[in-house]
């Protein structure tokens, strides 16, 4: 059988089965689908937060957005990315985290800009992050501490969503939250559960995706519940 590999994806067994007039077996097809979905998530992640950033810039407002929620999201992405790098997982299993982290940092900076004046505590949090994040990403910390950090990362992502969910409930509105970004976050978490299982990622990685499904799904549901009827000529963003 001719080897047909590309970006770690083996197409040989699939094309071999199809050329023989047979449907590829599960053990051959599922790993390939997992890889394809993994790279699709990575590709989609390059723009997932752009709609949210653009909505803030367009309206020049951060109405209804929880600053703490987005700050905690940056911390969570940093820990998750560092852990996956440290564990040596294939890029298709975590690549989106790098792009999400960059966009999350830009998003927080945008929120700060439209939340003037920025308080002293906010600047302290930002400086602490800039001082500690490089060490975590480089993996230059005790292995046991690294595991503890990753375990806490699930709680960080959970509590990153809680303030926003509460803000939405309190205001009966989702303010400047982007439907497109929330939808892509929910779909990405759903697909990532499948790919993580196929890539035999640690259980902690799978649990993080499950938490993402629940919390992102809750915010997406709120956006659908609280959205006002769109005016003619306008689309949901």
mmCIF file of C-alpha atoms in Angstrom:
data_model
loop_
_atom_site.group_PDB
_atom_site.id
_atom_site.type_symbol
_atom_site.label_atom_id
_atom_site.label_comp_id
_atom_site.label_asym_id
_atom_site.label_seq_id
_atom_site.Cartn_x
_atom_site.Cartn_y
_atom_site.Cartn_z
ATOM 1 C CA UNK A 1 0.000 0.000 0.000
ATOM 2 C CA UNK A 2 1.324 3.428 -0.971
ATOM 3 C CA UNK A 3 1.875 5.700 2.025
ATOM 4 C CA UNK A 4 -0.086 8.949 1.755
ATOM 5 C CA UNK A 5 0.664 11.121 4.779
ATOM 6 C CA UNK A 6 0.184 14.860 5.157
ATOM 7 C CA UNK A 7 0.473 16.897 8.384
ATOM 8 C CA UNK A 8 0.393 13.686 10.389
ATOM 9 C CA UNK A 9 -2.750 12.447 8.610
ATOM 10 C CA UNK A 10 -2.600 9.024 6.936
ATOM 11 C CA UNK A 11 -4.899 8.884 3.901
ATOM 12 C CA UNK A 12 -3.546 5.580 2.579
ATOM 13 C CA UNK A 13 -6.005 3.245 4.325
ATOM 14 C CA UNK A 14 -8.998 5.370 3.326
ATOM 15 C CA UNK A 15 -8.048 5.596 -0.346
ATOM 16 C CA UNK A 16 -7.005 1.944 -0.290
ATOM 17 C CA UNK A 17 -10.441 0.874 0.963
ATOM 18 C CA UNK A 18 -12.281 3.129 -1.494
ATOM 19 C CA UNK A 19 -10.196 1.862 -4.427
ATOM 20 C CA UNK A 20 -11.268 -1.677 -3.487
ATOM 21 C CA UNK A 21 -14.906 -0.552 -3.460
ATOM 22 C CA UNK A 22 -15.170 -0.813 0.333
ATOM 23 C CA UNK A 23 -16.096 1.716 2.990
ATOM 24 C CA UNK A 24 -13.118 2.518 5.272
ATOM 25 C CA UNK A 25 -13.153 0.756 8.652
ATOM 26 C CA UNK A 26 -13.788 2.717 11.844
ATOM 27 C CA UNK A 27 -10.213 2.331 13.107
ATOM 28 C CA UNK A 28 -8.995 3.849 9.854
ATOM 29 C CA UNK A 29 -11.594 6.589 9.407
ATOM 30 C CA UNK A 30 -12.041 8.021 12.909
ATOM 31 C CA UNK A 31 -8.384 9.039 13.484
ATOM 32 C CA UNK A 32 -8.361 10.787 10.101
ATOM 33 C CA UNK A 33 -11.630 12.614 10.848
ATOM 34 C CA UNK A 34 -10.204 13.621 14.227
ATOM 35 C CA UNK A 35 -7.088 15.092 12.613
ATOM 36 C CA UNK A 36 -9.132 16.930 9.971
ATOM 37 C CA UNK A 37 -11.484 18.356 12.605
ATOM 38 C CA UNK A 38 -8.509 19.286 14.767
ATOM 39 C CA UNK A 39 -6.913 21.314 11.998
ATOM 40 C CA UNK A 40 -10.323 22.801 11.117
ATOM 41 C CA UNK A 41 -10.643 24.062 14.708
ATOM 42 C CA UNK A 42 -7.133 25.511 14.553
ATOM 43 C CA UNK A 43 -7.983 27.295 11.278
ATOM 44 C CA UNK A 44 -11.297 28.623 12.617
ATOM 45 C CA UNK A 45 -9.656 29.761 15.857
ATOM 46 C CA UNK A 46 -7.597 32.354 13.967
ATOM 47 C CA UNK A 47 -10.719 34.528 13.682
ATOM 48 C CA UNK A 48 -13.078 33.263 16.400
ATOM 49 C CA UNK A 49 -12.794 36.368 18.606
ATOM 50 C CA UNK A 50 -12.583 38.870 15.752
ATOM 51 C CA UNK A 51 -16.403 39.356 15.611
ATOM 52 C CA UNK A 52 -16.404 40.257 19.326
ATOM 53 C CA UNK A 53 -13.507 42.677 18.902
ATOM 54 C CA UNK A 54 -15.126 44.264 15.832
ATOM 55 C CA UNK A 55 -18.469 44.648 17.613
ATOM 56 C CA UNK A 56 -16.807 46.580 20.449
ATOM 57 C CA UNK A 57 -14.899 48.777 17.986
ATOM 58 C CA UNK A 58 -18.010 49.367 15.887
ATOM 59 C CA UNK A 59 -20.187 50.435 18.825
ATOM 60 C CA UNK A 60 -17.318 51.932 20.872
ATOM 61 C CA UNK A 61 -18.899 50.275 23.878
ATOM 62 C CA UNK A 62 -18.281 47.397 26.284
ATOM 63 C CA UNK A 63 -21.840 47.503 27.632
ATOM 64 C CA UNK A 64 -22.801 44.295 29.411
ATOM 65 C CA UNK A 65 -19.319 42.764 29.220
ATOM 66 C CA UNK A 66 -17.618 41.449 32.355
ATOM 67 C CA UNK A 67 -13.969 42.560 32.389
ATOM 68 C CA UNK A 68 -13.084 39.881 34.949
ATOM 69 C CA UNK A 69 -14.535 37.178 32.690
ATOM 70 C CA UNK A 70 -12.252 38.101 29.796
ATOM 71 C CA UNK A 71 -9.208 38.539 32.053
ATOM 72 C CA UNK A 72 -9.674 35.069 33.528
ATOM 73 C CA UNK A 73 -10.056 33.709 30.003
ATOM 74 C CA UNK A 74 -6.561 34.994 29.140
ATOM 75 C CA UNK A 75 -5.135 33.280 32.227
ATOM 76 C CA UNK A 76 -6.925 30.040 31.358
ATOM 77 C CA UNK A 77 -5.680 30.002 27.766
ATOM 78 C CA UNK A 78 -2.128 30.668 28.968
ATOM 79 C CA UNK A 79 -2.133 27.718 31.362
ATOM 80 C CA UNK A 80 -3.836 25.387 28.863
ATOM 81 C CA UNK A 81 -1.391 26.247 26.074
ATOM 82 C CA UNK A 82 1.628 25.856 28.358
ATOM 83 C CA UNK A 83 0.382 22.461 29.551
ATOM 84 C CA UNK A 84 -0.199 21.107 26.038
ATOM 85 C CA UNK A 85 3.241 22.309 24.941
ATOM 86 C CA UNK A 86 4.807 20.711 28.016
ATOM 87 C CA UNK A 87 3.000 17.379 27.369
ATOM 88 C CA UNK A 88 4.140 17.319 23.748
ATOM 89 C CA UNK A 89 0.650 16.843 22.296
ATOM 90 C CA UNK A 90 0.296 17.073 18.490
ATOM 91 C CA UNK A 91 -0.398 20.596 17.211
ATOM 92 C CA UNK A 92 -3.792 19.515 15.850
ATOM 93 C CA UNK A 93 -4.864 18.737 19.440
ATOM 94 C CA UNK A 94 -4.200 22.184 20.884
ATOM 95 C CA UNK A 95 -3.135 24.619 18.129
ATOM 96 C CA UNK A 96 -6.196 26.789 18.511
ATOM 97 C CA UNK A 97 -5.086 27.761 22.023
ATOM 98 C CA UNK A 98 -2.193 29.817 20.637
ATOM 99 C CA UNK A 99 -4.489 31.831 18.361
ATOM 100 C CA UNK A 100 -7.191 32.142 21.022
ATOM 101 C CA UNK A 101 -4.661 33.458 23.550
ATOM 102 C CA UNK A 102 -3.416 36.156 21.168
ATOM 103 C CA UNK A 103 -6.965 37.255 20.327
ATOM 104 C CA UNK A 104 -8.025 37.133 23.985
ATOM 105 C CA UNK A 105 -5.168 39.484 24.910
ATOM 106 C CA UNK A 106 -6.182 41.885 22.107
ATOM 107 C CA UNK A 107 -9.800 41.656 23.276
ATOM 108 C CA UNK A 108 -8.899 42.504 26.886
ATOM 109 C CA UNK A 109 -6.779 45.439 25.684
ATOM 110 C CA UNK A 110 -9.762 46.657 23.633
ATOM 111 C CA UNK A 111 -12.044 46.380 26.655
ATOM 112 C CA UNK A 112 -9.542 48.324 28.761
ATOM 113 C CA UNK A 113 -9.405 51.053 26.111
ATOM 114 C CA UNK A 114 -13.175 51.529 26.105
ATOM 115 C CA UNK A 115 -13.393 51.255 29.915
ATOM 116 C CA UNK A 116 -11.456 54.443 30.660
ATOM 117 C CA UNK A 117 -10.333 55.405 33.179
ATOM 118 C CA UNK A 118 -8.539 52.132 33.975
ATOM 119 C CA UNK A 119 -8.057 51.635 37.721
ATOM 120 C CA UNK A 120 -4.791 50.916 39.508
ATOM 121 C CA UNK A 121 -5.857 47.338 40.329
ATOM 122 C CA UNK A 122 -6.394 46.665 36.629
ATOM 123 C CA UNK A 123 -2.869 47.817 35.778
ATOM 124 C CA UNK A 124 -1.460 45.665 38.608
ATOM 125 C CA UNK A 125 -3.248 42.572 37.258
ATOM 126 C CA UNK A 126 -1.960 43.290 33.740
ATOM 127 C CA UNK A 127 1.629 43.737 34.928
ATOM 128 C CA UNK A 128 1.484 40.554 37.046
ATOM 129 C CA UNK A 129 0.327 38.604 34.010
ATOM 130 C CA UNK A 130 3.112 40.014 31.828
ATOM 131 C CA UNK A 131 5.652 39.059 34.483
ATOM 132 C CA UNK A 132 4.453 35.505 35.169
ATOM 133 C CA UNK A 133 3.056 34.292 31.803
ATOM 134 C CA UNK A 134 6.445 33.838 30.032
ATOM 135 C CA UNK A 135 7.675 31.538 32.823
ATOM 136 C CA UNK A 136 4.530 29.400 32.644
ATOM 137 C CA UNK A 137 4.618 29.166 28.828
ATOM 138 C CA UNK A 138 8.281 28.139 28.962
ATOM 139 C CA UNK A 139 7.394 25.369 31.429
ATOM 140 C CA UNK A 140 10.044 26.583 33.863
ATOM 141 C CA UNK A 141 8.093 25.620 36.968
ATOM 142 C CA UNK A 142 7.938 22.549 39.194
ATOM 143 C CA UNK A 143 6.097 19.625 37.498
ATOM 144 C CA UNK A 144 3.754 19.168 40.464
ATOM 145 C CA UNK A 145 2.918 22.880 40.406
ATOM 146 C CA UNK A 146 2.327 22.615 36.670
ATOM 147 C CA UNK A 147 -0.216 19.818 37.220
ATOM 148 C CA UNK A 148 -1.890 21.837 39.963
ATOM 149 C CA UNK A 149 -2.064 24.866 37.695
ATOM 150 C CA UNK A 150 -3.649 22.857 34.925
ATOM 151 C CA UNK A 151 -6.151 21.355 37.353
ATOM 152 C CA UNK A 152 -7.055 24.879 38.482
ATOM 153 C CA UNK A 153 -7.312 25.963 34.844
ATOM 154 C CA UNK A 154 -10.670 24.195 34.575
ATOM 155 C CA UNK A 155 -11.963 26.198 37.526
ATOM 156 C CA UNK A 156 -10.511 29.366 35.978
ATOM 157 C CA UNK A 157 -12.407 28.826 32.715
ATOM 158 C CA UNK A 158 -15.568 27.970 34.640
ATOM 159 C CA UNK A 159 -15.381 31.106 36.772
ATOM 160 C CA UNK A 160 -14.387 33.133 33.714
ATOM 161 C CA UNK A 161 -17.841 32.413 32.316
ATOM 162 C CA UNK A 162 -19.820 32.740 35.566
ATOM 163 C CA UNK A 163 -19.438 36.561 35.903
ATOM 164 C CA UNK A 164 -20.603 37.009 32.309
ATOM 165 C CA UNK A 165 -23.527 34.614 32.738
ATOM 166 C CA UNK A 166 -24.527 36.459 35.927
ATOM 167 C CA UNK A 167 -24.170 39.838 34.210
ATOM 168 C CA UNK A 168 -26.499 38.653 31.463
ATOM 169 C CA UNK A 169 -29.058 37.327 33.945
ATOM 170 C CA UNK A 170 -28.942 40.516 36.001
ATOM 171 C CA UNK A 171 -29.395 42.807 32.998
ATOM 172 C CA UNK A 172 -31.720 40.481 31.038
ATOM 173 C CA UNK A 173 -29.434 41.447 28.161
ATOM 174 C CA UNK A 174 -26.168 40.254 26.629
ATOM 175 C CA UNK A 175 -25.016 43.772 25.741
ATOM 176 C CA UNK A 176 -22.171 43.791 23.235
ATOM 177 C CA UNK A 177 -21.568 40.024 23.306
ATOM 178 C CA UNK A 178 -21.108 38.603 19.810
ATOM 179 C CA UNK A 179 -23.388 35.736 18.758
ATOM 180 C CA UNK A 180 -20.863 34.548 16.159
ATOM 181 C CA UNK A 181 -18.002 34.347 18.666
ATOM 182 C CA UNK A 182 -20.155 32.552 21.258
ATOM 183 C CA UNK A 183 -21.428 30.094 18.651
ATOM 184 C CA UNK A 184 -17.912 29.305 17.445
ATOM 185 C CA UNK A 185 -16.718 28.855 21.052
ATOM 186 C CA UNK A 186 -19.536 26.364 21.729
ATOM 187 C CA UNK A 187 -19.010 24.427 18.504
ATOM 188 C CA UNK A 188 -15.246 24.343 19.026
ATOM 189 C CA UNK A 189 -15.632 22.884 22.531
ATOM 190 C CA UNK A 190 -18.008 20.208 21.213
ATOM 191 C CA UNK A 191 -15.664 19.128 18.420
ATOM 192 C CA UNK A 192 -12.625 19.270 20.705
ATOM 193 C CA UNK A 193 -14.120 16.601 22.996
ATOM 194 C CA UNK A 194 -14.167 14.187 20.048
ATOM 195 C CA UNK A 195 -10.662 15.047 18.852
ATOM 196 C CA UNK A 196 -9.205 14.877 22.374
ATOM 197 C CA UNK A 197 -10.629 11.395 22.879
ATOM 198 C CA UNK A 198 -9.249 10.263 19.527
ATOM 199 C CA UNK A 199 -5.823 11.759 20.258
ATOM 200 C CA UNK A 200 -5.863 9.998 23.663
ATOM 201 C CA UNK A 201 -5.314 13.318 25.400
ATOM 202 C CA UNK A 202 -5.245 13.324 29.232
ATOM 203 C CA UNK A 203 -8.655 13.142 30.923
ATOM 204 C CA UNK A 204 -8.085 16.635 32.293
ATOM 205 C CA UNK A 205 -7.907 17.982 28.720
ATOM 206 C CA UNK A 206 -11.221 16.302 27.815
ATOM 207 C CA UNK A 207 -12.888 17.658 30.958
ATOM 208 C CA UNK A 208 -11.810 21.171 30.001
ATOM 209 C CA UNK A 209 -13.671 20.824 26.694
ATOM 210 C CA UNK A 210 -16.770 19.473 28.465
ATOM 211 C CA UNK A 211 -16.770 22.488 30.775
ATOM 212 C CA UNK A 212 -16.462 24.657 27.675
ATOM 213 C CA UNK A 213 -19.560 23.061 26.156
ATOM 214 C CA UNK A 214 -21.619 23.768 29.290
ATOM 215 C CA UNK A 215 -20.483 27.347 29.949
ATOM 216 C CA UNK A 216 -20.253 28.537 26.337
ATOM 217 C CA UNK A 217 -23.583 26.868 25.655
ATOM 218 C CA UNK A 218 -25.154 28.775 28.551
ATOM 219 C CA UNK A 219 -23.933 32.129 27.197
ATOM 220 C CA UNK A 220 -25.049 31.253 23.660
ATOM 221 C CA UNK A 221 -28.502 30.357 25.001
ATOM 222 C CA UNK A 222 -28.693 33.702 26.802
ATOM 223 C CA UNK A 223 -27.785 35.588 23.622
ATOM 224 C CA UNK A 224 -30.606 33.802 21.781
ATOM 225 C CA UNK A 225 -33.066 34.404 24.651
ATOM 226 C CA UNK A 226 -32.285 38.070 25.223
ATOM 227 C CA UNK A 227 -31.565 39.273 21.699
ATOM 228 C CA UNK A 228 -33.877 41.934 20.371
ATOM 229 C CA UNK A 229 -35.561 41.488 16.994
ATOM 230 C CA UNK A 230 -33.085 42.635 14.322
ATOM 231 C CA UNK A 231 -34.045 45.680 12.308
ATOM 232 C CA UNK A 232 -34.424 45.287 8.569
ATOM 233 C CA UNK A 233 -31.133 45.363 6.746
ATOM 234 C CA UNK A 234 -29.137 44.420 9.860
ATOM 235 C CA UNK A 235 -27.619 41.053 10.661
ATOM 236 C CA UNK A 236 -26.767 39.492 13.996
ATOM 237 C CA UNK A 237 -23.125 39.835 14.960
#
